[in-house]
Amino acid sequence: MKLLVGGGLLVGAAALLYVFVDRQPADVFDMPVKDAYLKLTNVDFGPMSEGQVALNTVKKATGNGKDKVVWLQQGDMARYECAIDLAALPDNAAKTHVTVTCSGGGAGDGAAAGMVHNMHRNGVIERIDATLTGRPFDSDKIGSTASRWPGDGVDGSLATAQKEALQMSADMAKMERDMQAQAKSDAFNADVDSSDFASGSGDFAGE
């Protein structure tokens, strides 16, 4: 009985050790760079939504021929470009490390630009993971998949969006006050100049 219990504990410990120590990072895939490159340049972006179709959205994948893929999504109101860099692991060329860097945005993003950026990048990460692991893209897994990947330094938190919205509101209010003050100043100067001219003041007065 003791042997069975001891054996069970050893098996459990080994399983935990595998999960917490040997499990590779989520942005590393079991294939060489050339295979990952081929899959990502021939990606199926899936059907577009009605909104994307209405905004004349175009999606395409291009590459440098070896280790960098660019996914572009562009429409009437927004443009996003994500660079996907592929690198073989230094100690195992059969595995590929993937780095995703996105840029761009929409005209109306405003204070929520960071949140919109992260939402788009998270969707790209889910599609990369689905493409390289051979499973269907799942919109319900976008958050959970992306949460296991490193961020790219963009703060997309709600708190930051609210802070930036308040700052933008304050800047707009200051700009409006400055414009009103300038308009009053211009009107006052115009009245003074007109009054001086009517009273005959100036270099030609008394002629």
XYZ file of C-alpha atoms in Angstrom:
207
model
C 0.000 0.000 0.000
C 2.808 2.364 0.895
C 4.515 1.558 -2.390
C 1.351 2.404 -4.327
C 0.930 5.686 -2.487
C 4.576 6.546 -2.970
C 4.403 5.674 -6.653
C 1.320 7.815 -7.084
C 3.044 10.759 -5.440
C 6.034 10.361 -7.744
C 3.832 10.294 -10.856
C 1.953 13.370 -9.659
C 5.159 15.235 -8.927
C 6.532 14.353 -12.357
C 3.368 15.619 -14.034
C 3.521 18.903 -12.122
C 7.206 19.257 -12.986
C 6.376 18.829 -16.687
C 3.575 21.384 -16.564
C 5.447 24.072 -14.667
C 9.020 23.543 -15.850
C 9.127 21.841 -19.236
C 6.132 23.529 -20.870
C 7.407 25.822 -23.627
C 6.301 29.469 -23.942
C 3.084 30.172 -25.843
C 4.974 32.127 -28.522
C 7.212 29.172 -29.406
C 5.978 26.595 -31.942
C 7.129 23.090 -32.850
C 8.218 23.703 -36.426
C 11.207 25.237 -38.235
C 11.091 28.859 -39.359
C 10.581 27.982 -43.036
C 7.409 26.024 -42.240
C 6.025 28.748 -39.997
C 6.788 31.346 -42.663
C 4.947 29.355 -45.318
C 1.862 28.904 -43.135
C 1.689 32.564 -42.109
C 2.145 33.961 -45.620
C -0.645 31.652 -46.865
C -2.950 32.336 -43.924
C -6.720 32.136 -44.285
C -8.057 35.344 -42.728
C -11.576 33.961 -42.757
C -14.771 35.717 -43.855
C -15.129 39.443 -43.255
C -17.882 40.921 -41.139
C -20.622 43.047 -42.698
C -18.988 46.133 -41.211
C -15.613 45.317 -42.750
C -17.216 44.743 -46.142
C -19.085 48.059 -45.904
C -15.821 49.857 -45.128
C -14.037 48.285 -48.122
C -11.617 46.404 -45.877
C -8.713 44.560 -47.472
C -6.571 41.959 -45.717
C -3.321 40.599 -47.110
C -0.152 38.834 -46.041
C 3.308 39.549 -47.446
C 6.803 38.461 -46.474
C 10.515 38.983 -47.019
C 10.997 35.423 -48.245
C 12.488 33.925 -45.104
C 11.692 35.117 -41.580
C 9.356 38.129 -41.533
C 5.657 38.276 -42.404
C 3.458 41.365 -42.489
C -0.304 41.163 -42.073
C -2.120 44.268 -43.310
C -5.737 45.184 -42.692
C -6.860 48.419 -44.327
C -10.259 50.016 -44.923
C -11.938 53.384 -45.264
C -11.659 54.225 -41.556
C -8.636 52.320 -40.249
C -5.305 50.771 -41.123
C -3.446 48.144 -39.093
C -0.102 46.560 -39.874
C 1.392 43.735 -37.840
C 4.973 42.566 -38.344
C 5.486 38.914 -37.424
C 9.156 38.092 -36.842
C 10.253 34.457 -36.819
C 13.433 33.147 -35.216
C 14.743 29.662 -34.606
C 15.559 28.874 -30.995
C 19.333 29.078 -30.433
C 19.453 25.521 -29.082
C 16.749 23.955 -31.271
C 16.239 24.927 -34.916
C 13.129 22.740 -35.059
C 11.279 25.276 -32.921
C 10.288 28.840 -33.899
C 9.887 31.871 -31.654
C 7.284 34.360 -32.895
C 7.241 38.093 -32.117
C 4.285 40.310 -33.057
C 4.563 44.092 -33.373
C 1.506 46.044 -34.519
C 0.997 49.658 -35.555
C -1.754 51.817 -36.979
C -5.314 52.441 -35.873
C -8.568 54.150 -36.727
C -9.485 57.783 -37.179
C -11.932 57.685 -34.282
C -9.868 55.747 -31.740
C -9.037 58.821 -29.660
C -8.357 58.096 -25.995
C -9.155 54.417 -26.558
C -6.285 53.969 -29.052
C -4.345 51.715 -26.678
C -7.349 49.488 -26.072
C -8.120 49.242 -29.797
C -4.458 48.458 -30.512
C -4.423 45.580 -28.039
C -7.765 44.218 -29.263
C -6.433 44.037 -32.815
C -3.077 42.554 -31.758
C -4.830 39.955 -29.596
C -6.900 38.877 -32.574
C -3.745 38.551 -34.662
C -2.124 36.414 -31.965
C -5.127 34.066 -31.873
C -4.989 33.674 -35.650
C -1.229 33.007 -35.550
C -1.688 30.371 -32.849
C -4.555 28.744 -34.746
C -2.606 28.771 -38.020
C 0.584 27.298 -36.584
C -1.146 24.641 -34.490
C -3.555 23.577 -37.227
C -6.802 24.395 -35.443
C -9.701 26.661 -36.451
C -9.614 30.316 -35.447
C -11.839 30.837 -32.390
C -12.921 34.383 -31.528
C -13.910 33.197 -28.046
C -10.271 32.274 -27.352
C -8.735 35.617 -28.355
C -8.333 36.850 -24.791
C -7.087 33.597 -23.289
C -4.624 32.935 -26.111
C -3.152 36.453 -26.091
C -2.885 36.497 -22.287
C -0.159 33.827 -22.499
C 1.951 35.939 -24.867
C 4.287 38.804 -23.915
C 2.859 42.298 -24.429
C 4.341 44.858 -26.771
C 4.537 47.737 -24.299
C 1.272 49.457 -25.293
C -0.924 50.292 -22.307
C -4.460 49.372 -23.297
C -6.034 49.537 -19.849
C -9.372 51.202 -19.182
C -7.789 53.406 -16.526
C -5.301 54.818 -19.048
C -8.052 55.374 -21.620
C -10.108 57.289 -19.049
C -7.096 59.365 -18.023
C -6.300 60.248 -21.632
C -9.957 61.099 -22.297
C -9.947 63.544 -19.384
C -6.685 65.082 -20.599
C -8.057 65.465 -24.121
C -11.203 67.108 -22.729
C -9.094 69.524 -20.679
C -6.907 70.340 -23.692
C -9.975 71.017 -25.844
C -11.472 73.272 -23.173
C -8.201 75.247 -22.909
C -8.011 75.571 -26.688
C -11.568 76.919 -26.779
C -10.799 79.455 -24.025
C -7.672 80.582 -25.852
C -9.619 81.016 -29.095
C -12.317 83.048 -27.347
C -9.699 85.235 -25.677
C -7.949 85.779 -29.008
C -11.247 86.679 -30.678
C -12.009 89.273 -27.981
C -8.528 90.712 -28.318
C -8.852 90.968 -32.105
C -12.268 92.649 -31.789
C -10.940 95.152 -29.243
C -7.951 96.051 -31.406
C -10.180 96.439 -34.437
C -12.430 98.876 -32.529
C -9.431 100.917 -31.346
C -7.960 101.174 -34.853
C -11.321 102.229 -36.303
C -11.804 104.881 -33.593
C -8.344 106.349 -34.147
C -8.900 106.582 -37.887
C -12.308 108.258 -37.468
C -10.945 110.936 -35.099
C -8.189 111.854 -37.527
C -5.374 110.745 -35.281
C -2.155 109.567 -36.776
C 0.550 111.000 -39.036
C -1.991 112.775 -41.293
C -4.054 114.479 -38.564
C -4.563 118.250 -39.013
C -3.640 118.374 -42.703
